[in-house]
PDB file of C-alpha atoms in Angstrom:
ATOM      1  CA  MET A 110      11.175  10.343   4.936  1.00 80.00           C
ATOM      2  CA  SER A 111      13.127   8.173   2.587  1.00 92.00           C
ATOM      3  CA  ARG A 112      12.904   9.044  -1.166  1.00 96.00           C
ATOM      4  CA  LEU A 113      12.194   5.273  -2.273  1.00 97.00           C
ATOM      5  CA  GLN A 114       8.543   4.575  -0.383  1.00 97.00           C
ATOM      6  CA  VAL A 115       7.251   0.801  -1.219  1.00 98.00           C
ATOM      7  CA  VAL A 116       4.014  -0.024  -0.032  1.00 98.00           C
ATOM      8  CA  SER A 117       2.593  -3.578   0.365  1.00 98.00           C
ATOM      9  CA  GLY A 118      -0.181  -5.789   1.947  1.00 97.00           C
ATOM     10  CA  LYS A 119      -2.076  -8.915   1.883  1.00 95.00           C
ATOM     11  CA  GLY A 120      -4.612  -8.361  -0.867  1.00 92.00           C
ATOM     12  CA  GLY A 121      -7.867  -6.735   0.092  1.00 93.00           C
ATOM     13  CA  THR A 122      -5.919  -5.058   2.350  1.00 96.00           C
ATOM     14  CA  GLY A 123      -5.591  -1.601  -0.410  1.00 96.00           C
ATOM     15  CA  LYS A 124      -2.237  -1.150  -0.622  1.00 97.00           C
ATOM     16  CA  THR A 125      -2.932   0.355  -3.991  1.00 96.00           C
ATOM     17  CA  THR A 126      -5.260   2.784  -2.582  1.00 97.00           C
ATOM     18  CA  VAL A 127      -2.359   3.566   0.703  1.00 98.00           C
ATOM     19  CA  ALA A 128       0.437   4.103  -1.995  1.00 98.00           C
ATOM     20  CA  ALA A 129      -2.299   6.895  -3.762  1.00 97.00           C
ATOM     21  CA  ALA A 130      -2.071   8.318  -1.012  1.00 97.00           C
ATOM     22  CA  LEU A 131       0.929   8.142   0.161  1.00 97.00           C
ATOM     23  CA  ALA A 132       1.885   9.707  -2.887  1.00 97.00           C
ATOM     24  CA  LEU A 133      -0.674  12.417  -2.774  1.00 96.00           C
ATOM     25  CA  ALA A 134       0.352  13.102   0.881  1.00 96.00           C
ATOM     26  CA  LEU A 135       4.635  13.420  -0.031  1.00 96.00           C
ATOM     27  CA  ALA A 136       3.552  15.828  -2.596  1.00 96.00           C
ATOM     28  CA  THR A 137       2.175  18.330  -1.052  1.00 90.00           C
ATOM     29  CA  GLU A 138       3.464  21.901   0.061  1.00 84.00           C
ATOM     30  CA  GLY A 139       5.702  21.821  -3.878  1.00 90.00           C
ATOM     31  CA  LYS A 140       6.670  17.979  -3.660  1.00 95.00           C
ATOM     32  CA  ARG A 141       6.862  16.492  -7.170  1.00 96.00           C
ATOM     33  CA  THR A 142       6.051  12.736  -6.759  1.00 97.00           C
ATOM     34  CA  LEU A 143       6.142   9.271  -8.820  1.00 98.00           C
ATOM     35  CA  LEU A 144       4.359   6.614  -8.413  1.00 98.00           C
ATOM     36  CA  VAL A 145       4.867   3.671 -10.163  1.00 96.00           C
ATOM     37  CA  GLU A 146       2.736   0.234 -10.344  1.00 94.00           C
ATOM     38  CA  VAL A 147       4.536  -2.780 -11.417  1.00 91.00           C
ATOM     39  CA  GLU A 148       1.438  -5.805 -11.350  1.00 87.00           C
ATOM     40  CA  GLY A 149      -0.101  -4.138 -14.650  1.00 83.00           C
ATOM     41  CA  ARG A 150      -3.659  -3.595 -12.543  1.00 86.00           C
ATOM     42  CA  GLN A 151      -4.053   0.027 -13.833  1.00 90.00           C
ATOM     43  CA  GLY A 152      -5.144   0.429 -10.145  1.00 91.00           C
ATOM     44  CA  ILE A 153      -3.725   3.902  -9.934  1.00 94.00           C
ATOM     45  CA  ALA A 154      -5.735   5.548 -13.349  1.00 93.00           C
ATOM     46  CA  GLN A 155      -8.898   4.032 -11.365  1.00 93.00           C
ATOM     47  CA  LEU A 156      -8.619   5.777  -8.370  1.00 94.00           C
ATOM     48  CA  PHE A 157      -7.583   8.989 -10.011  1.00 94.00           C
ATOM     49  CA  GLU A 158      -9.982   8.937 -12.318  1.00 91.00           C
ATOM     50  CA  THR A 159      -8.051   8.858 -15.316  1.00 91.00           C
ATOM     51  CA  GLU A 160      -7.333   7.261 -18.402  1.00 91.00           C
ATOM     52  CA  ALA A 161      -5.201   3.852 -19.065  1.00 91.00           C
ATOM     53  CA  LEU A 162      -1.342   5.211 -18.323  1.00 90.00           C
ATOM     54  CA  PRO A 163       0.666   4.316 -20.397  1.00 86.00           C
ATOM     55  CA  TYR A 164       4.712   4.048 -20.226  1.00 88.00           C
ATOM     56  CA  GLU A 165       5.272   7.123 -19.733  1.00 90.00           C
ATOM     57  CA  GLU A 166       5.575   9.358 -16.526  1.00 94.00           C
ATOM     58  CA  ARG A 167       2.355  11.785 -17.125  1.00 95.00           C
ATOM     59  CA  LYS A 168       0.331  14.411 -14.336  1.00 96.00           C
ATOM     60  CA  ILE A 169      -1.663  12.779 -12.880  1.00 96.00           C
ATOM     61  CA  ALA A 170      -2.975  15.064  -9.843  1.00 96.00           C
ATOM     62  CA  VAL A 171      -1.424  18.256  -7.501  1.00 94.00           C
ATOM     63  CA  ALA A 172      -1.357  18.122  -4.094  1.00 92.00           C
ATOM     64  CA  PRO A 173      -2.529  20.818  -1.660  1.00 84.00           C
ATOM     65  CA  GLY A 174       0.158  23.500  -2.149  1.00 84.00           C
ATOM     66  CA  GLY A 175       1.154  22.941  -5.580  1.00 87.00           C
ATOM     67  CA  GLY A 176       2.876  19.712  -5.263  1.00 94.00           C
ATOM     68  CA  GLU A 177       2.669  17.409  -7.829  1.00 97.00           C
ATOM     69  CA  VAL A 178       2.087  13.319  -8.705  1.00 97.00           C
ATOM     70  CA  TYR A 179       3.204  11.339 -11.427  1.00 97.00           C
ATOM     71  CA  ALA A 180       2.134   7.974 -12.079  1.00 97.00           C
ATOM     72  CA  LEU A 181       4.111   5.341 -14.663  1.00 95.00           C
ATOM     73  CA  ALA A 182       3.002   1.742 -15.033  1.00 92.00           C
ATOM     74  CA  ILE A 183       6.175   0.034 -15.695  1.00 88.00           C
ATOM     75  CA  ASP A 184       5.941  -2.334 -18.818  1.00 81.00           C
ATOM     76  CA  PRO A 185       8.188  -4.803 -18.477  1.00 75.00           C
ATOM     77  CA  GLU A 186       8.768  -5.484 -22.228  1.00 73.00           C
ATOM     78  CA  LEU A 187       8.958  -2.263 -22.588  1.00 76.00           C
ATOM     79  CA  ALA A 188      11.190  -2.070 -20.152  1.00 76.00           C
ATOM     80  CA  LEU A 189      13.652  -4.758 -21.337  1.00 70.00           C
ATOM     81  CA  LEU A 190      13.796  -2.669 -24.321  1.00 70.00           C
ATOM     82  CA  ASP A 191      15.156   0.150 -22.591  1.00 73.00           C
ATOM     83  CA  TYR A 192      17.088  -1.737 -20.957  1.00 67.00           C
ATOM     84  CA  LEU A 193      18.529  -3.676 -23.919  1.00 63.00           C
ATOM     85  CA  GLN A 194      19.226   0.129 -26.210  1.00 62.00           C
ATOM     86  CA  MET A 195      20.433   1.008 -23.073  1.00 61.00           C
ATOM     87  CA  PHE A 196      23.941  -1.953 -22.681  1.00 55.00           C
ATOM     88  CA  TYR A 197      23.764  -2.953 -25.984  1.00 53.00           C
ATOM     89  CA  LYS A 198      22.408   0.404 -28.453  1.00 54.00           C
ATOM     90  CA  LEU A 199      20.045  -2.497 -30.293  1.00 51.00           C
ATOM     91  CA  GLY A 200      18.165   0.370 -31.841  1.00 55.00           C
ATOM     92  CA  GLY A 201      15.949  -0.949 -34.714  1.00 55.00           C
ATOM     93  CA  ALA A 202      17.249  -4.506 -33.793  1.00 51.00           C
ATOM     94  CA  GLY A 203      14.844  -4.479 -30.512  1.00 54.00           C
ATOM     95  CA  ARG A 204      11.683  -3.733 -31.588  1.00 59.00           C
ATOM     96  CA  ALA A 205      12.602  -6.414 -33.543  1.00 57.00           C
ATOM     97  CA  LEU A 206      13.022  -8.666 -31.220  1.00 54.00           C
ATOM     98  CA  LYS A 207       9.802  -7.597 -29.365  1.00 58.00           C
ATOM     99  CA  LYS A 208       7.613  -8.583 -32.546  1.00 56.00           C
ATOM    100  CA  LEU A 209       9.742 -12.464 -32.679  1.00 52.00           C
ATOM    101  CA  GLY A 210       8.701 -12.631 -29.003  1.00 60.00           C
ATOM    102  CA  ALA A 211      11.982 -12.454 -28.055  1.00 55.00           C
ATOM    103  CA  ILE A 212      11.035  -9.931 -24.790  1.00 56.00           C
ATOM    104  CA  ASP A 213       8.142 -12.955 -23.386  1.00 63.00           C
ATOM    105  CA  PHE A 214      11.181 -15.299 -24.004  1.00 53.00           C
ATOM    106  CA  ALA A 215      13.446 -14.092 -22.080  1.00 57.00           C
ATOM    107  CA  THR A 216      11.117 -13.047 -19.311  1.00 56.00           C
ATOM    108  CA  THR A 217       9.426 -16.585 -19.522  1.00 59.00           C
ATOM    109  CA  ILE A 218      12.834 -18.564 -19.147  1.00 51.00           C
ATOM    110  CA  ALA A 219      15.005 -16.156 -16.289  1.00 57.00           C
ATOM    111  CA  PRO A 220      11.670 -15.138 -13.988  1.00 58.00           C
ATOM    112  CA  GLY A 221      13.921 -12.860 -11.815  1.00 67.00           C
ATOM    113  CA  LEU A 222      14.863 -10.806 -15.085  1.00 71.00           C
ATOM    114  CA  ARG A 223      11.482  -9.425 -14.943  1.00 74.00           C
ATOM    115  CA  ASP A 224      11.352  -7.666 -11.394  1.00 81.00           C
ATOM    116  CA  VAL A 225      14.885  -6.572 -12.496  1.00 79.00           C
ATOM    117  CA  LEU A 226      14.000  -4.518 -14.769  1.00 79.00           C
ATOM    118  CA  LEU A 227      10.212  -3.762 -13.067  1.00 84.00           C
ATOM    119  CA  THR A 228      12.582  -2.578  -9.194  1.00 88.00           C
ATOM    120  CA  GLY A 229      15.613  -1.167 -11.741  1.00 85.00           C
ATOM    121  CA  LYS A 230      13.071   1.531 -13.546  1.00 87.00           C
ATOM    122  CA  ALA A 231      11.653   2.647 -10.308  1.00 91.00           C
ATOM    123  CA  CYS A 232      15.328   3.196  -8.828  1.00 90.00           C
ATOM    124  CA  GLU A 233      16.203   4.880 -11.536  1.00 89.00           C
ATOM    125  CA  ALA A 234      13.595   7.804 -10.877  1.00 93.00           C
ATOM    126  CA  VAL A 235      14.873   7.443  -7.851  1.00 94.00           C
ATOM    127  CA  ARG A 236      18.416   8.611  -8.942  1.00 92.00           C
ATOM    128  CA  ARG A 237      18.157  10.505 -11.575  1.00 93.00           C
ATOM    129  CA  LYS A 238      19.010  14.072 -11.495  1.00 93.00           C
ATOM    130  CA  GLU A 239      17.402  17.487 -14.039  1.00 93.00           C
ATOM    131  CA  LYS A 240      20.663  19.002 -15.392  1.00 90.00           C
ATOM    132  CA  SER A 241      20.126  22.004 -12.168  1.00 93.00           C
ATOM    133  CA  GLY A 242      21.409  19.005 -10.261  1.00 92.00           C
ATOM    134  CA  ARG A 243      18.234  18.812  -8.304  1.00 94.00           C
ATOM    135  CA  PHE A 244      16.688  15.328  -8.469  1.00 95.00           C
ATOM    136  CA  THR A 245      13.283  14.629 -10.980  1.00 96.00           C
ATOM    137  CA  TYR A 246      11.246  13.373  -8.356  1.00 97.00           C
ATOM    138  CA  ASP A 247      11.462  14.156  -4.410  1.00 97.00           C
ATOM    139  CA  TYR A 248      10.386  10.870  -3.427  1.00 97.00           C
ATOM    140  CA  VAL A 249       9.077   7.878  -5.939  1.00 98.00           C
ATOM    141  CA  VAL A 250       5.962   5.699  -4.295  1.00 98.00           C
ATOM    142  CA  MET A 251       5.870   2.051  -5.183  1.00 97.00           C
ATOM    143  CA  ASP A 252       2.566   0.148  -5.278  1.00 97.00           C
ATOM    144  CA  ALA A 253       3.709  -2.904  -5.035  1.00 96.00           C
ATOM    145  CA  PRO A 254       3.103  -7.149  -5.334  1.00 94.00           C
ATOM    146  CA  PRO A 255       1.589  -8.743  -1.972  1.00 96.00           C
ATOM    147  CA  THR A 256       3.271  -9.233   1.146  1.00 96.00           C
ATOM    148  CA  GLY A 257       3.207 -13.000   0.541  1.00 93.00           C
ATOM    149  CA  ARG A 258       5.942 -12.043  -2.715  1.00 92.00           C
ATOM    150  CA  ILE A 259       7.759  -8.543  -1.187  1.00 95.00           C
ATOM    151  CA  THR A 260      11.098  -9.935   0.239  1.00 94.00           C
ATOM    152  CA  ARG A 261      11.510 -11.995  -3.679  1.00 90.00           C
ATOM    153  CA  PHE A 262      10.413  -9.292  -5.776  1.00 91.00           C
ATOM    154  CA  LEU A 263      12.805  -6.959  -4.097  1.00 92.00           C
ATOM    155  CA  ASN A 264      15.338  -9.427  -3.621  1.00 88.00           C
ATOM    156  CA  VAL A 265      15.619 -11.242  -6.868  1.00 75.00           C
ATOM    157  CA  ASN A 266      18.213  -8.389  -7.965  1.00 69.00           C
ATOM    158  CA  ASP A 267      20.838 -10.230  -5.262  1.00 68.00           C
ATOM    159  CA  GLU A 268      19.587 -13.731  -6.853  1.00 65.00           C
ATOM    160  CA  VAL A 269      20.269 -12.280 -10.430  1.00 67.00           C
ATOM    161  CA  ALA A 270      23.469 -10.557  -9.219  1.00 60.00           C
ATOM    162  CA  GLY A 271      24.807 -14.171  -7.869  1.00 59.00           C
ATOM    163  CA  LEU A 272      24.098 -15.733 -11.258  1.00 57.00           C
ATOM    164  CA  ALA A 273      25.525 -13.060 -13.691  1.00 57.00           C
ATOM    165  CA  LYS A 274      28.847 -12.532 -11.767  1.00 62.00           C
ATOM    166  CA  ILE A 275      29.784  -9.706 -14.351  1.00 57.00           C
ATOM    167  CA  GLY A 276      28.534  -7.880 -16.862  1.00 63.00           C
ATOM    168  CA  PRO A 277      26.103  -5.006 -17.131  1.00 67.00           C
ATOM    169  CA  ILE A 278      22.824  -7.125 -15.552  1.00 68.00           C
ATOM    170  CA  HIS A 279      25.384  -7.944 -12.554  1.00 69.00           C
ATOM    171  CA  ASN A 280      26.423  -4.183 -12.801  1.00 74.00           C
ATOM    172  CA  GLN A 281      22.504  -3.272 -12.880  1.00 74.00           C
ATOM    173  CA  ALA A 282      21.478  -5.455  -9.870  1.00 76.00           C
ATOM    174  CA  GLN A 283      24.444  -4.569  -7.722  1.00 80.00           C
ATOM    175  CA  ALA A 284      22.937  -0.505  -8.670  1.00 82.00           C
ATOM    176  CA  VAL A 285      19.698  -1.887  -7.399  1.00 85.00           C
ATOM    177  CA  MET A 286      20.429  -4.054  -4.785  1.00 87.00           C
ATOM    178  CA  ARG A 287      22.210  -0.148  -3.143  1.00 89.00           C
ATOM    179  CA  VAL A 288      18.898   1.515  -3.375  1.00 92.00           C
ATOM    180  CA  LEU A 289      17.014  -1.100  -1.783  1.00 92.00           C
ATOM    181  CA  LYS A 290      19.230  -2.019   0.955  1.00 92.00           C
ATOM    182  CA  SER A 291      19.697   1.730   2.094  1.00 93.00           C
ATOM    183  CA  PRO A 292      18.676   4.638   4.081  1.00 93.00           C
ATOM    184  CA  GLU A 293      16.844   5.232   0.578  1.00 94.00           C
ATOM    185  CA  THR A 294      14.434   2.674   0.767  1.00 96.00           C
ATOM    186  CA  ASP A 295      11.558   2.230   2.972  1.00 97.00           C
ATOM    187  CA  VAL A 296       9.134  -0.449   2.316  1.00 98.00           C
ATOM    188  CA  HIS A 297       5.721  -0.469   4.790  1.00 98.00           C
ATOM    189  CA  LEU A 298       3.445  -2.499   4.881  1.00 98.00           C
ATOM    190  CA  VAL A 299      -1.012  -2.051   4.754  1.00 98.00           C
ATOM    191  CA  THR A 300      -3.145  -3.662   6.641  1.00 98.00           C
ATOM    192  CA  LEU A 301      -6.395  -4.365   8.314  1.00 97.00           C
ATOM    193  CA  LEU A 302      -7.560  -4.936  11.746  1.00 96.00           C
ATOM    194  CA  GLU A 303      -7.777  -9.099  11.160  1.00 95.00           C
ATOM    195  CA  GLU A 304      -6.182 -11.783  12.145  1.00 96.00           C
ATOM    196  CA  MET A 305      -5.222 -12.881   8.819  1.00 96.00           C
ATOM    197  CA  PRO A 306      -4.319 -10.028   7.104  1.00 97.00           C
ATOM    198  CA  VAL A 307      -1.693  -9.206  10.489  1.00 98.00           C
ATOM    199  CA  GLN A 308      -0.214 -12.415  11.056  1.00 97.00           C
ATOM    200  CA  GLU A 309       0.713 -12.259   7.070  1.00 97.00           C
ATOM    201  CA  THR A 310       2.335  -8.569   7.564  1.00 98.00           C
ATOM    202  CA  ALA A 311       4.223 -10.001  11.133  1.00 97.00           C
ATOM    203  CA  ASP A 312       5.289 -12.809   8.926  1.00 97.00           C
ATOM    204  CA  GLY A 313       6.330 -10.182   5.624  1.00 97.00           C
ATOM    205  CA  ILE A 314       8.262  -8.224   8.579  1.00 97.00           C
ATOM    206  CA  ALA A 315      10.104 -11.142   9.381  1.00 97.00           C
ATOM    207  CA  GLU A 316      11.176 -11.907   6.037  1.00 96.00           C
ATOM    208  CA  LEU A 317      12.346  -8.624   5.038  1.00 97.00           C
ATOM    209  CA  ARG A 318      14.099  -8.239   8.046  1.00 96.00           C
ATOM    210  CA  ALA A 319      16.092 -11.670   7.392  1.00 95.00           C
ATOM    211  CA  ALA A 320      16.688 -10.130   4.129  1.00 93.00           C
ATOM    212  CA  LYS A 321      18.249  -6.972   5.120  1.00 94.00           C
ATOM    213  CA  LEU A 322      15.002  -4.621   3.753  1.00 95.00           C
ATOM    214  CA  PRO A 323      14.573  -1.498   5.235  1.00 96.00           C
ATOM    215  CA  VAL A 324      11.372  -1.625   7.170  1.00 97.00           C
ATOM    216  CA  GLY A 325       9.279   1.472   7.179  1.00 96.00           C
ATOM    217  CA  ARG A 326       5.939   2.279   8.675  1.00 97.00           C
ATOM    218  CA  ILE A 327       2.676  -1.139   9.106  1.00 98.00           C
ATOM    219  CA  ILE A 328      -0.087   1.114   7.679  1.00 98.00           C
ATOM    220  CA  VAL A 329      -3.681  -0.164   8.921  1.00 98.00           C
ATOM    221  CA  ASN A 330      -6.841   0.699   6.731  1.00 97.00           C
ATOM    222  CA  MET A 331     -10.208   1.157   7.081  1.00 96.00           C
ATOM    223  CA  VAL A 332     -10.504   1.232  10.813  1.00 94.00           C
ATOM    224  CA  ARG A 333     -14.223   1.305  11.478  1.00 88.00           C
ATOM    225  CA  PRO A 334     -15.208   4.787  13.784  1.00 84.00           C
ATOM    226  CA  GLU A 335     -15.016   3.714  17.629  1.00 78.00           C
ATOM    227  CA  VAL A 336     -19.469   2.896  18.577  1.00 73.00           C
ATOM    228  CA  LEU A 337     -18.748   1.953  22.213  1.00 71.00           C
ATOM    229  CA  ASP A 338     -15.695   2.196  24.342  1.00 72.00           C
ATOM    230  CA  ALA A 339     -15.008  -0.740  26.393  1.00 73.00           C
ATOM    231  CA  ASP A 340     -17.185   0.812  30.006  1.00 73.00           C
ATOM    232  CA  GLU A 341     -19.787   0.942  27.981  1.00 69.00           C
ATOM    233  CA  LEU A 342     -20.150  -2.565  26.059  1.00 66.00           C
ATOM    234  CA  GLU A 343     -19.340  -3.717  29.634  1.00 68.00           C
ATOM    235  CA  PHE A 344     -22.256  -1.881  30.789  1.00 64.00           C
ATOM    236  CA  ALA A 345     -24.256  -3.331  27.709  1.00 62.00           C
ATOM    237  CA  ARG A 346     -23.453  -6.807  28.217  1.00 66.00           C
ATOM    238  CA  THR A 347     -25.083  -6.745  32.144  1.00 65.00           C
ATOM    239  CA  VAL A 348     -28.439  -4.280  31.620  1.00 65.00           C
ATOM    240  CA  PRO A 349     -31.164  -6.179  32.263  1.00 61.00           C
ATOM    241  CA  ARG A 350     -33.491  -6.487  29.177  1.00 60.00           C
ATOM    242  CA  THR A 351     -36.101  -4.997  30.895  1.00 63.00           C
ATOM    243  CA  ALA A 352     -34.074  -1.378  31.906  1.00 62.00           C
ATOM    244  CA  VAL A 353     -33.499  -0.730  28.090  1.00 58.00           C
ATOM    245  CA  ALA A 354     -37.344  -2.139  27.118  1.00 58.00           C
ATOM    246  CA  ARG A 355     -38.479   0.907  29.710  1.00 59.00           C
ATOM    247  CA  SER A 356     -35.794   3.044  28.367  1.00 62.00           C
ATOM    248  CA  LEU A 357     -36.853   2.612  24.805  1.00 56.00           C
ATOM    249  CA  SER A 358     -40.605   3.093  26.147  1.00 58.00           C
ATOM    250  CA  THR A 359     -39.674   6.004  27.585  1.00 62.00           C
ATOM    251  CA  ALA A 360     -37.882   7.175  24.214  1.00 57.00           C
ATOM    252  CA  GLY A 361     -41.321   6.824  22.763  1.00 54.00           C
ATOM    253  CA  LEU A 362     -41.078   3.445  20.990  1.00 53.00           C
ATOM    254  CA  GLY A 363     -44.144   1.999  21.517  1.00 54.00           C
ATOM    255  CA  GLY A 364     -44.912   1.063  25.445  1.00 51.00           C
ATOM    256  CA  ALA A 365     -43.345  -1.147  28.085  1.00 49.00           C
ATOM    257  CA  ARG A 366     -46.382  -3.587  27.961  1.00 51.00           C
ATOM    258  CA  ARG A 367     -45.101  -6.877  27.271  1.00 52.00           C
ATOM    259  CA  GLY A 368     -44.762  -8.193  23.762  1.00 51.00           C
ATOM    260  CA  GLY A 369     -44.867  -5.029  22.559  1.00 53.00           C
ATOM    261  CA  ILE A 370     -42.664  -3.077  20.682  1.00 55.00           C
ATOM    262  CA  ALA A 371     -40.136  -1.545  23.275  1.00 52.00           C
ATOM    263  CA  GLU A 372     -39.193  -5.173  24.130  1.00 57.00           C
ATOM    264  CA  ARG A 373     -38.873  -6.897  20.873  1.00 62.00           C
ATOM    265  CA  LEU A 374     -36.344  -3.938  19.791  1.00 65.00           C
ATOM    266  CA  VAL A 375     -34.810  -5.438  22.935  1.00 63.00           C
ATOM    267  CA  LYS A 376     -33.016  -8.926  21.811  1.00 67.00           C
ATOM    268  CA  PRO A 377     -31.466  -7.604  18.225  1.00 70.00           C
ATOM    269  CA  LEU A 378     -30.117  -4.294  19.905  1.00 66.00           C
ATOM    270  CA  LEU A 379     -28.496  -6.429  21.939  1.00 65.00           C
ATOM    271  CA  ARG A 380     -27.237  -8.997  19.697  1.00 72.00           C
ATOM    272  CA  GLN A 381     -25.904  -6.340  17.825  1.00 73.00           C
ATOM    273  CA  ALA A 382     -23.966  -4.803  21.247  1.00 69.00           C
ATOM    274  CA  GLU A 383     -22.905  -8.850  21.443  1.00 72.00           C
ATOM    275  CA  GLU A 384     -21.408  -8.724  17.367  1.00 74.00           C
ATOM    276  CA  TYR A 385     -19.701  -5.576  18.359  1.00 73.00           C
ATOM    277  CA  ALA A 386     -18.250  -6.609  21.452  1.00 77.00           C
ATOM    278  CA  GLU A 387     -16.702  -9.311  19.919  1.00 77.00           C
ATOM    279  CA  ARG A 388     -15.620  -7.148  16.886  1.00 81.00           C
ATOM    280  CA  TYR A 389     -13.947  -5.146  19.657  1.00 82.00           C
ATOM    281  CA  ALA A 390     -12.334  -7.866  21.546  1.00 84.00           C
ATOM    282  CA  LEU A 391     -10.770  -8.739  18.284  1.00 89.00           C
ATOM    283  CA  GLU A 392      -9.579  -5.614  16.936  1.00 90.00           C
ATOM    284  CA  HIS A 393      -8.150  -4.468  20.351  1.00 90.00           C
ATOM    285  CA  GLU A 394      -6.271  -7.858  20.271  1.00 94.00           C
ATOM    286  CA  GLN A 395      -4.819  -7.398  16.715  1.00 96.00           C
ATOM    287  CA  ARG A 396      -3.938  -3.374  17.652  1.00 95.00           C
ATOM    288  CA  GLY A 397      -1.618  -4.897  20.300  1.00 96.00           C
ATOM    289  CA  VAL A 398       0.445  -8.033  18.150  1.00 97.00           C
ATOM    290  CA  LEU A 399       0.587  -4.871  15.489  1.00 97.00           C
ATOM    291  CA  GLY A 400       2.466  -3.388  18.269  1.00 96.00           C
ATOM    292  CA  ASP A 401       5.007  -5.507  19.467  1.00 97.00           C
ATOM    293  CA  LEU A 402       6.425  -5.795  16.183  1.00 96.00           C
ATOM    294  CA  GLY A 403       8.386  -2.045  16.847  1.00 95.00           C
ATOM    295  CA  LEU A 404       7.115   0.144  14.184  1.00 97.00           C
ATOM    296  CA  PRO A 405       5.934   3.477  13.885  1.00 96.00           C
ATOM    297  CA  LEU A 406       1.938   2.214  13.085  1.00 96.00           C
ATOM    298  CA  HIS A 407      -0.535   4.567  11.185  1.00 97.00           C
ATOM    299  CA  GLU A 408      -4.693   4.411  10.953  1.00 96.00           C
ATOM    300  CA  LEU A 409      -6.447   5.373   8.199  1.00 97.00           C
ATOM    301  CA  PRO A 410     -10.231   5.526   8.312  1.00 95.00           C
ATOM    302  CA  LEU A 411     -13.070   3.558   6.930  1.00 93.00           C
ATOM    303  CA  LEU A 412     -14.798   6.258   3.863  1.00 92.00           C
ATOM    304  CA  ALA A 413     -18.406   5.734   4.531  1.00 82.00           C
ATOM    305  CA  GLU A 414     -18.835   6.938   1.131  1.00 81.00           C
ATOM    306  CA  GLY A 415     -16.389   4.753  -0.395  1.00 83.00           C
ATOM    307  CA  MET A 416     -13.256   5.258  -2.353  1.00 89.00           C
ATOM    308  CA  ASP A 417     -13.184   8.349  -4.825  1.00 91.00           C
ATOM    309  CA  LEU A 418     -10.953  10.455  -5.561  1.00 92.00           C
ATOM    310  CA  ALA A 419     -12.206  13.174  -3.137  1.00 92.00           C
ATOM    311  CA  GLY A 420     -11.532  10.023   0.008  1.00 94.00           C
ATOM    312  CA  LEU A 421      -8.171  10.160  -1.895  1.00 95.00           C
ATOM    313  CA  TYR A 422      -7.606  13.694  -0.600  1.00 95.00           C
ATOM    314  CA  GLU A 423      -8.933  13.366   2.112  1.00 95.00           C
ATOM    315  CA  LEU A 424      -6.499  10.084   3.504  1.00 96.00           C
ATOM    316  CA  ALA A 425      -4.177  11.757   2.328  1.00 96.00           C
ATOM    317  CA  THR A 426      -4.536  14.854   4.475  1.00 94.00           C
ATOM    318  CA  GLU A 427      -5.145  11.829   7.274  1.00 95.00           C
ATOM    319  CA  LEU A 428      -1.301  10.817   6.821  1.00 96.00           C
ATOM    320  CA  ARG A 429      -0.393  14.348   6.524  1.00 94.00           C
ATOM    321  CA  GLN A 430      -1.931  14.977  10.280  1.00 94.00           C
ATOM    322  CA  GLN A 431      -0.099  11.852  11.308  1.00 94.00           C
ATOM    323  CA  GLY A 432       3.333  12.744  10.198  1.00 91.00           C
ATOM    324  CA  ILE A 433       3.355  11.261   7.157  1.00 87.00           C
ATOM    325  CA  SER A 434       5.415  13.540   4.999  1.00 74.00           C
TER     326      SER A 434
END
């Protein structure tokens, strides 16, 4: 696995949940993972049932086998102050700039600068090493913006580098792009087995490939369990209504007489089977579309009890069992 794992997906597909589960999965067996949030939604804190994340790296979970998951919610303004201090040694002047609104002004007139700061902070964590020479984090997982703007978000450093031909901004942008376009990075896309998310995933992959950004895996989230297979669905479609009524009667659900309970149950049962058959066909078709994209494909189940911390660990285990480690 690459050391920087970027997770994107259409809104509503559960990309933040998948990013969190991936961070847990990668942290097992004594590894250390940093989970980075860049959209300011505090979704990671909610998933791990902890208080809102500050602009600092904080341990939020222990993975099976003793690994650790740290989290960071990147604040663009504070990241800009870090940047100014790093390259221009502003000290207290940086804090004064913040009070005067200069940070808002800078990120407003140069929107790309905000994305440079966000991606740059994550890439710095990827490159950071301890005094011993060991990387501070074995993996960095980024909960990135949605698929519709992921390519622009990751590629903005190229745009900034083109505008700033020399100087610290140019050098920073180039350093970030060396990480993002290298084997150190994988961009994963989260989807559902539905037409619109799958189409957006296909479009996102095409855009990432055109920008020469490394595409990793497709992760299908919230997959519902299979109730009936193709043969059973065909049987449900062709079985006579009277045979169904007799079976219900034999099972003790009322007599087989006309208008009885058993007969009244036939229509809604067959309607349910018909609706399931339509969904089954749609999901089978969308799996085929995803399979044609030529990337490793993984599926995560829809959790019947809903998403909580225990469910997050369950999804992490599922990812490990599917070879993501």
